[in-house]
Short mmCIF file of C-alpha atoms in Angstrom, two decimals:
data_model
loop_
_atom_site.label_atom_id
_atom_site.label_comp_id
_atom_site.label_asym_id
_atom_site.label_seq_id
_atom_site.Cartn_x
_atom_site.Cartn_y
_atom_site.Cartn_z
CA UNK A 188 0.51 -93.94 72.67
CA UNK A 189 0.58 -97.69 73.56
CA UNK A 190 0.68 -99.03 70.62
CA UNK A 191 3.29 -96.65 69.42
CA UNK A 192 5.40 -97.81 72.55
CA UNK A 193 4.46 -101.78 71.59
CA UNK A 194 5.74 -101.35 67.72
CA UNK A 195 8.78 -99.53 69.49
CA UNK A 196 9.59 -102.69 71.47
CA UNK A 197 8.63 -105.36 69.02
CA UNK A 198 11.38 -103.83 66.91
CA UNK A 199 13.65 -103.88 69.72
CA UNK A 200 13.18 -107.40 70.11
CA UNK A 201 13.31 -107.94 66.38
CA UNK A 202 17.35 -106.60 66.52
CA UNK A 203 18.31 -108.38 69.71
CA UNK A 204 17.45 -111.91 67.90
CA UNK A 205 19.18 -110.97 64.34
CA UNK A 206 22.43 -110.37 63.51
CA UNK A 207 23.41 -106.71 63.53
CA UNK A 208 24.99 -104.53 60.20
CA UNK A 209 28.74 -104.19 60.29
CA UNK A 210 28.35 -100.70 60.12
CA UNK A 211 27.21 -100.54 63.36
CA UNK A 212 28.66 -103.56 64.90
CA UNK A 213 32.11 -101.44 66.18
CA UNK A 214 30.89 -98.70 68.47
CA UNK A 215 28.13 -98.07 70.96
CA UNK A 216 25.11 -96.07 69.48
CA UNK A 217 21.58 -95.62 70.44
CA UNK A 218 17.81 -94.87 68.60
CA UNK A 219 14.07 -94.54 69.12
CA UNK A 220 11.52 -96.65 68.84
CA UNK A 221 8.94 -94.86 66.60
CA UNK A 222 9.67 -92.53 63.85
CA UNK A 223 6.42 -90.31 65.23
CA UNK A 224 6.63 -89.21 68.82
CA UNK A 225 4.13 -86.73 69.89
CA UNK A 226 4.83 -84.44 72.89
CA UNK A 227 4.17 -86.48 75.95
CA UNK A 228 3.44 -89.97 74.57
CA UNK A 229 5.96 -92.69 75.59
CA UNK A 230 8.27 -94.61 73.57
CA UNK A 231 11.14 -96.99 73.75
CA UNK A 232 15.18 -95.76 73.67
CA UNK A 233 17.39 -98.75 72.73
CA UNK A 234 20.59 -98.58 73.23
CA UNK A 235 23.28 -101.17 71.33
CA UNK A 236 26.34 -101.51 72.60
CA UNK A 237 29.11 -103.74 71.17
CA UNK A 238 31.40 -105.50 73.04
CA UNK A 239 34.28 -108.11 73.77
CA UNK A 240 32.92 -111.65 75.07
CA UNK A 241 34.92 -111.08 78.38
CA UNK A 242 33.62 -107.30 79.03
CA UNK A 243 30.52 -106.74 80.65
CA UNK A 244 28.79 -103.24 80.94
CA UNK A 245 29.27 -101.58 84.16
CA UNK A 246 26.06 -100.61 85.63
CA UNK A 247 23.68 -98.34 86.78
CA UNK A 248 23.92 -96.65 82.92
CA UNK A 249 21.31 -94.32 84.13
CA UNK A 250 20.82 -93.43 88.12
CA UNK A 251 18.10 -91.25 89.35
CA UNK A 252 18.70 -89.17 92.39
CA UNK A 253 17.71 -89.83 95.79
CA UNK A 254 13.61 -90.47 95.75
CA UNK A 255 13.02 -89.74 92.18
CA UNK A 256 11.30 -91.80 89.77
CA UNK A 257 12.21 -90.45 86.80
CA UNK A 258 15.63 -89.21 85.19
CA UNK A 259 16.67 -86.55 82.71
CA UNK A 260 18.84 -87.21 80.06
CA UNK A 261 18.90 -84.71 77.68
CA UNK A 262 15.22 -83.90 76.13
CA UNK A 263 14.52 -86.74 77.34
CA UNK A 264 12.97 -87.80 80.70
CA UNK A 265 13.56 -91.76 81.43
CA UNK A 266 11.08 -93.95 83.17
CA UNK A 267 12.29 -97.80 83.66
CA UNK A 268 14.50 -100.42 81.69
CA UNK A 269 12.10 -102.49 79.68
CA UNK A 270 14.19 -105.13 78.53
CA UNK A 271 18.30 -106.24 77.72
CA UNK A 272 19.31 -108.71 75.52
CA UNK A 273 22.54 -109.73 73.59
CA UNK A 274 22.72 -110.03 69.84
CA UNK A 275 25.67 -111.40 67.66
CA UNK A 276 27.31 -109.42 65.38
CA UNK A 277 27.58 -110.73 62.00
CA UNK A 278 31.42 -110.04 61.89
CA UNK A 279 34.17 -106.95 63.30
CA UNK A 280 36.53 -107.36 66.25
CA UNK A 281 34.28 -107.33 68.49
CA UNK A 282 31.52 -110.75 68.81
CA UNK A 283 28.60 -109.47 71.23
CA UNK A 284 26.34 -106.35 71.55
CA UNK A 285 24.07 -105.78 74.49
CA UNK A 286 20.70 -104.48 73.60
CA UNK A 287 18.51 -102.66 75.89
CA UNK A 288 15.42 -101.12 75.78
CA UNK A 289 14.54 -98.00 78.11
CA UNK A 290 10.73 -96.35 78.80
CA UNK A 291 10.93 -92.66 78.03
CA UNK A 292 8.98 -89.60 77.47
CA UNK A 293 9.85 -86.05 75.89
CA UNK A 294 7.88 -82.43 76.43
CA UNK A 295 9.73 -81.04 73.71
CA UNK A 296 8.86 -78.64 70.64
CA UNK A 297 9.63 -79.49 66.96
CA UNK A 298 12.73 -81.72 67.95
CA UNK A 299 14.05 -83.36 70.71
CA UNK A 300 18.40 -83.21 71.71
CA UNK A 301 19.75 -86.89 72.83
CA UNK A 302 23.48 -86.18 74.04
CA UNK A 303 25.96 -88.63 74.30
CA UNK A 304 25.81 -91.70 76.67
CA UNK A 305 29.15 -92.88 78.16
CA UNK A 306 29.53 -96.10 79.30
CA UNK A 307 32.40 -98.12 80.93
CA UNK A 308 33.30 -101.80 79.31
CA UNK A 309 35.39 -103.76 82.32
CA UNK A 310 37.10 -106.71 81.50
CA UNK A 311 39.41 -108.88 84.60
CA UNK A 312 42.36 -106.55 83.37
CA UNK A 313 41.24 -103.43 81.62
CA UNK A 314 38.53 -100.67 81.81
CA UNK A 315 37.49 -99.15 78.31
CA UNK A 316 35.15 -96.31 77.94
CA UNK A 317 32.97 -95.21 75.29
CA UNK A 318 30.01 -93.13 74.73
CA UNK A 319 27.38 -92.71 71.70
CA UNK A 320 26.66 -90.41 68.97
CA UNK A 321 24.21 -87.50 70.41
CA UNK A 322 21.21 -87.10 67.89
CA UNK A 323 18.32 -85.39 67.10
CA UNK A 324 14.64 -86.64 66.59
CA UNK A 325 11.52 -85.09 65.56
CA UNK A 326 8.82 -84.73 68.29
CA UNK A 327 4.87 -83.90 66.75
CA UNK A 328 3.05 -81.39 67.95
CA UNK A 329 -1.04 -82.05 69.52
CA UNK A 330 -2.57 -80.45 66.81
CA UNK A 331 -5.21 -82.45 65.01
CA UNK A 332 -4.49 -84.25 61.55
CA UNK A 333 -5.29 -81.46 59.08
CA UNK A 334 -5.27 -78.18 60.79
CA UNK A 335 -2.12 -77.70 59.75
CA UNK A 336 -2.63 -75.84 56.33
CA UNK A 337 -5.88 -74.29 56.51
CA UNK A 338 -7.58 -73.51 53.43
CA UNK A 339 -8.56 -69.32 53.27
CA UNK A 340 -12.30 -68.99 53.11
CA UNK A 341 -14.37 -68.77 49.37
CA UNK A 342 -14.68 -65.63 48.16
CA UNK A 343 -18.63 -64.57 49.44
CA UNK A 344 -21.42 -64.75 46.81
CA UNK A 345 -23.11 -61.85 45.60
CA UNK A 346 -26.97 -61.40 46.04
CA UNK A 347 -29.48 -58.86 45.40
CA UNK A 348 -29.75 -56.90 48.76
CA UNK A 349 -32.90 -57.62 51.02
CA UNK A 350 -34.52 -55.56 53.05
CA UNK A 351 -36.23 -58.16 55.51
CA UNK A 352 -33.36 -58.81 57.30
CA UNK A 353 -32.80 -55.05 58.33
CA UNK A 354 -36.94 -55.01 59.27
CA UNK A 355 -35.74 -57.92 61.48
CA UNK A 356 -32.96 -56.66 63.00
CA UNK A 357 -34.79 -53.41 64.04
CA UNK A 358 -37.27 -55.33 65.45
CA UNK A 359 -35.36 -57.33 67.17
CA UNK A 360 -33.22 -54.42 68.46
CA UNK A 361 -36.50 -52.69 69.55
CA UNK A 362 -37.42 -55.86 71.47
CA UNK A 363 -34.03 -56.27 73.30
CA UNK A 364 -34.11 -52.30 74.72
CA UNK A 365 -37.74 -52.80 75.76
CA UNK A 366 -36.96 -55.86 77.66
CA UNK A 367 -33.83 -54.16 78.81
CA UNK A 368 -35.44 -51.52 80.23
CA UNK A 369 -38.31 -53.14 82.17
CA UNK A 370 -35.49 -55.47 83.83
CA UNK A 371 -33.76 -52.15 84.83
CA UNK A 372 -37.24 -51.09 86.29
CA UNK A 373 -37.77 -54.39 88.25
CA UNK A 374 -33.81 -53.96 89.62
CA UNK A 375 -34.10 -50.64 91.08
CA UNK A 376 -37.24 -51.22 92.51
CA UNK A 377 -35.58 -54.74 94.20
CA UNK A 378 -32.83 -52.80 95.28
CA UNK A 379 -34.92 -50.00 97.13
CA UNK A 380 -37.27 -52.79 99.01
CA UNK A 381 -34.25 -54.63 99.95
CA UNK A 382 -31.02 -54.16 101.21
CA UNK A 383 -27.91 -55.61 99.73
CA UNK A 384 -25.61 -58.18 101.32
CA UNK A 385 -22.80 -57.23 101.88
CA UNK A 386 -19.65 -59.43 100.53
CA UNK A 387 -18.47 -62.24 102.14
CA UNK A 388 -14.30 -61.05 102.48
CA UNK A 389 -11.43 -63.46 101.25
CA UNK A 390 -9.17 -64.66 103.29
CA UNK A 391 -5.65 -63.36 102.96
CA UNK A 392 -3.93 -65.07 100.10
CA UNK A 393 -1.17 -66.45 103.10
CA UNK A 394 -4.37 -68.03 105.09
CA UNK A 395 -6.15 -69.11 102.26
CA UNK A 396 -3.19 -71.00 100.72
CA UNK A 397 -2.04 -72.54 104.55
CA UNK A 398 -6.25 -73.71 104.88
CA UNK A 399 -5.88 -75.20 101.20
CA UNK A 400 -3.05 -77.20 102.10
CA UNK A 401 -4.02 -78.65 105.51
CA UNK A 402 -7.11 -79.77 103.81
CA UNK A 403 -4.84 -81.87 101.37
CA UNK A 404 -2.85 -83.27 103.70
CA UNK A 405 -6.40 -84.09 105.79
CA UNK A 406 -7.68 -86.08 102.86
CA UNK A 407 -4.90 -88.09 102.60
CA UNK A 408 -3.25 -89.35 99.22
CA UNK A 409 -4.90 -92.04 97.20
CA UNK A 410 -3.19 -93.52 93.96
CA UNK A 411 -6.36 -93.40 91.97
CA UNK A 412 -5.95 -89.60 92.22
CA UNK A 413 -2.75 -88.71 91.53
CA UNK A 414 -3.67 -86.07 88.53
CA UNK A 415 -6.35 -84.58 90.75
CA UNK A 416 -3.72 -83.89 93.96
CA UNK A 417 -0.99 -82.52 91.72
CA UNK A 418 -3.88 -80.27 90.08
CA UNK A 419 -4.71 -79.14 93.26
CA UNK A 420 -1.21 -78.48 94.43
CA UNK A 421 -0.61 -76.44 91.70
CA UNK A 422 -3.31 -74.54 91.95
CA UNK A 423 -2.94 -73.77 95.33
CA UNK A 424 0.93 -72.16 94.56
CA UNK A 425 -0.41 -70.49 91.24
CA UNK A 426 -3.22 -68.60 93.06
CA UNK A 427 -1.32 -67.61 95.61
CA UNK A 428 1.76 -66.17 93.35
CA UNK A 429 -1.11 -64.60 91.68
CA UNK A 430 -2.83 -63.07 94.50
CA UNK A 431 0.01 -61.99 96.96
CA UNK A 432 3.14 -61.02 94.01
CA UNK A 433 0.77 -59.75 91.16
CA UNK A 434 2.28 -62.18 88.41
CA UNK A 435 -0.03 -63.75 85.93
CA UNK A 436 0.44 -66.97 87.51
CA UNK A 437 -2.42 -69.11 86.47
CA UNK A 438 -2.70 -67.93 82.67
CA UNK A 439 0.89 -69.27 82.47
CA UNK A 440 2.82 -72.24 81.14
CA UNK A 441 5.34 -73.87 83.85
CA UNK A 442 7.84 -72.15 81.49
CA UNK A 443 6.39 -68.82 81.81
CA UNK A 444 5.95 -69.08 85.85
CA UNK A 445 9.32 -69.16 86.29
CA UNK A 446 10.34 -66.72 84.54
CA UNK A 447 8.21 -64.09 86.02
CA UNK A 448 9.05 -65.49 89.69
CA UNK A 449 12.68 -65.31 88.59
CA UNK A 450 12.17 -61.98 87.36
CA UNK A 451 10.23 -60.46 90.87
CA UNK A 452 12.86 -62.21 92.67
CA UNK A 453 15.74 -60.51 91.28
CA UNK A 454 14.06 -57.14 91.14
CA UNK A 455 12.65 -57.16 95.25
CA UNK A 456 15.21 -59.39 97.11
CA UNK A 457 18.23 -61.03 97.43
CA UNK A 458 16.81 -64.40 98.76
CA UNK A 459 18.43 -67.82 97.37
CA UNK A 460 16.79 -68.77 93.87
CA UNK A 461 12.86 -69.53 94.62
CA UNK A 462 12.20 -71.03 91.39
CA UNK A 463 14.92 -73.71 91.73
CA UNK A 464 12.15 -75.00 94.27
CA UNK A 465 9.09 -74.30 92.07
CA UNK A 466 10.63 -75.81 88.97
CA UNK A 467 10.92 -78.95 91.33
CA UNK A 468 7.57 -79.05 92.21
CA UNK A 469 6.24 -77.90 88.28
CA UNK A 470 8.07 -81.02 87.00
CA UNK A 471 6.82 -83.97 88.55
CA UNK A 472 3.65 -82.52 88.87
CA UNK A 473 3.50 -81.79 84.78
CA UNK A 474 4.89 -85.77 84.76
CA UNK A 475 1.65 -86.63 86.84
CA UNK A 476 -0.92 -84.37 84.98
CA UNK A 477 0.40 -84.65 81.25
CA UNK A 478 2.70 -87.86 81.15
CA UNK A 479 0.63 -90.21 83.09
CA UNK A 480 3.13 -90.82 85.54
CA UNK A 481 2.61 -92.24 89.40
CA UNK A 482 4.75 -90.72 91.58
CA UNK A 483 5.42 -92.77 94.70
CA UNK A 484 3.34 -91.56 97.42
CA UNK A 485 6.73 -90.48 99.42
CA UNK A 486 7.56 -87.92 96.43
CA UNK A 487 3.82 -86.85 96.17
CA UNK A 488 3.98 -85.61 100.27
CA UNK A 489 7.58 -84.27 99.29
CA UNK A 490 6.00 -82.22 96.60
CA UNK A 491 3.41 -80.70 99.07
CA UNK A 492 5.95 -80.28 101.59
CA UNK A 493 7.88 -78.11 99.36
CA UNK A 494 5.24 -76.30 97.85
CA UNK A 495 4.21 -75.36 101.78
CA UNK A 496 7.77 -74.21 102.48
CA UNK A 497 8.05 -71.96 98.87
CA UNK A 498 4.81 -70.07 100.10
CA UNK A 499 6.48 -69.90 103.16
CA UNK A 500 9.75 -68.08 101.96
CA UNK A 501 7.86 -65.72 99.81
CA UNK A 502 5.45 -64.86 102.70
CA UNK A 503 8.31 -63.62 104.46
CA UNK A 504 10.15 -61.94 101.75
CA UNK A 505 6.94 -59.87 100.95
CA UNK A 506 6.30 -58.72 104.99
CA UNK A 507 9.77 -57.58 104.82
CA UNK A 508 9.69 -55.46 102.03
CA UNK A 509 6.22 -54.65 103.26
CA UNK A 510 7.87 -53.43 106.95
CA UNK A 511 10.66 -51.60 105.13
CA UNK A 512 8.35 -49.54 103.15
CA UNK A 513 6.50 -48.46 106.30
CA UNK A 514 9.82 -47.88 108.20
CA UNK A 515 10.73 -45.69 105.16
CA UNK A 516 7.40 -43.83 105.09
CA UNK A 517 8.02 -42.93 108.82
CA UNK A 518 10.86 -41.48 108.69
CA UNK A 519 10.13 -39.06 105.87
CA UNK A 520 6.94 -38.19 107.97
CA UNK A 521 9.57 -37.73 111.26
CA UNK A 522 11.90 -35.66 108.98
CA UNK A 523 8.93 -33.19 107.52
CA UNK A 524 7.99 -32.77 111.55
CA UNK A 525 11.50 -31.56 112.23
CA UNK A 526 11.93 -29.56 109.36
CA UNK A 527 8.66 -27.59 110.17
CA UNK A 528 9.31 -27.52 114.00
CA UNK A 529 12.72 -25.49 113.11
CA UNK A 530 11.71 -23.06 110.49
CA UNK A 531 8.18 -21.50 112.73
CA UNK A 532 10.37 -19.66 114.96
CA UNK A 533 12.70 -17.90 112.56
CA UNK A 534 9.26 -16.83 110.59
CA UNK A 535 7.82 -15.41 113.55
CA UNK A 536 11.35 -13.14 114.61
CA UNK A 537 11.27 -11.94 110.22
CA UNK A 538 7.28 -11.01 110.72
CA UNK A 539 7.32 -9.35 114.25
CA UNK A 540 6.42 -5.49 113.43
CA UNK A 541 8.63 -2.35 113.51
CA UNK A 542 8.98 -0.44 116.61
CA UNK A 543 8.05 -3.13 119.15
CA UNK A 544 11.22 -3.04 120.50
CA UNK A 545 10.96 0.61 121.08
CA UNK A 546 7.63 0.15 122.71
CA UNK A 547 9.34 -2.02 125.17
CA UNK A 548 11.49 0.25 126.04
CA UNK A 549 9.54 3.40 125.87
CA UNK A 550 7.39 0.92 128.87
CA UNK A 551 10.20 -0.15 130.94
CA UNK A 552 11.51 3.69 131.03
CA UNK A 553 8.73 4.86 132.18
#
């Protein structure tokens, strides 16, 4: 990946002390480093942009927002500015180009999108703007050199049949169900001289997740292990999505998880977007784990804060629905109660026998 991102650069470098093509000497355009990026690896984005002697480029050209490290421009996430420079251009209307060279990264399949980049050119009098031609780059998958096109198998060989082998295999079966069964024999007989333990219960998803994260924030956060707490941090929300929602959580890509969050969310509640939060947190810590990225230790606490606060909200959106179902189970058990309360008298008056009244009155006569 280095030296991928070092041939990148030296190419970079190679532009910003020649003279540029007329071609390409009129308007602002921009271009990778490496004509083989695979998913994850880090490469250079150069940017040219040609310009009046008098103009200068107004800057930032790329901000991040408030305590992020990283931006996203497209397909594209951007690290740092490398390096700027200023070329001449060989001849056009316009004598200069700035040059400069910007660390990035892409998690993209098959291609990656670049979309336009505007810029602002301010002279003492005037301020021009222009932007770049969007493109598309190809982006390598992780699978090995030659597994691509796998050869199909050689037909198999014909041979006389043997009969050893099925002599074996009988014997061999014979063997396994004799030392099955004596195993069986020693078990029950283990079982009746001793008693079994009985299980040790789990905590409560809620309490196991709220133990897991004091204990993070107990051992404290160490740059050395930045992969390891992010791990762990995921982990934490994925087990617990697993555990208290019943969505496959932790056999699922970030892509997947918040789809199927999105998806219990809109079917159970109304509650403000939860995996606008969790798509937070799965980004920088996919940065961290895959892109071997440090985020600052302030963003790394700000990730754990907010993965505290997401298990948070959907503890309480789960009681909730929880409370409601019991509220709704009592009052159909309340409403049975009544119903059966004022029907027994009106089957007692239909089964009372003919001619007590009578009786009665044949007594009170008399």
């Amino acid at each position: 990946m280095m030296l991928k991102l070092f041939a990148g650069l030296c190419l970079s470098f190679v532009i910003m002390s020649s003279v540029v093509p007329d071609t390409l000497a009129q308007s602002p355009y921009a271009y990778v480093s490496s004509d083989s990026i695979t998913v994850g690896d880090r490469f250079g984005l150069i940017l040219v942009v040609p310009r009046p002697a008098e103009a200068q480029i107004a800057r930032p050209i790329f901000s991040a927002p408030n305590g992020a490290s990283t931006i996203r421009f497209g397909d594209l996430i951007i690290f740092k500015r490398l390096s700027a420079g200023q070329v001449a251009l060989a001849s056009g209307d316009l004598p200069l180009a700035d040059t400069l060279v910007y660390e990035a990264a892409t998690f993209a399949l098959d291609s990656a999108f670049v979309p336009p980049l505007r810029l602002r050119l301010v002279t003492n009098t005037d301020t021009v703007s222009v932007a770049t031609t969007s493109f598309v780059f190809p982006v390598v998958s992780l699978t090995e050199e030659g597994m691509e096109d796998i050869v199909d198998i050689t037909p198999i060989a014909s041979f006389p049949p043997a009969l050893w082998p099925w002599f074996l295999l009988i014997g061999i079966a014979l063997a396994a169900y004799l030392i099955f069964r004596y195993r069986d024999r020693l078990r029950i007989e283990d079982d009746e001289e001793e008693e079994e333990e009985p299980e040790i219960p789990r905590d409560p998803p809620f309490v196991e997740a709220m133990q897991r994260f004091e204990a993070m924030e107990a051992s404290g956060f160490s740059n050395e292990m930045v992969k390891e707490y992010f791990v762990e941090l995921t982990d934490i929300v994925r087990v617990y999505l697993s555990r208290r929602i019943q969505i496959p959580a932790l056999e699922s890509t970030s892509t997947e998880l918040l789809y199927h969050l999105k998806k219990w969310r809109e079917e159970t509640t109304d509650e403000a977007p939860l995996e606008t939060k969790l798509a937070a947190i799965l980004e920088t810590a996919d940065l961290a784990k895959f892109a071997d990225s440090h985020p600052a230790e302030e963003l790394s606490r700000k990730a754990l804060s907010q993965s505290r606060e997401l298990v948070e909200q959907i503890e309480e959106v789960v009681d909730e629905l929880e409370q409601q179902a019991l509220r709704r189970e009592e009052e159909l058990e309340n409403a049975d109660q009544t119903d059966e309360a004022v029907t027994e008298p009106e089957l007692n008056d239909a089964e009372l026998p003919a001619g007590t009244e009578t009786d009665k009155v044949s007594e009170n006569v008399s």
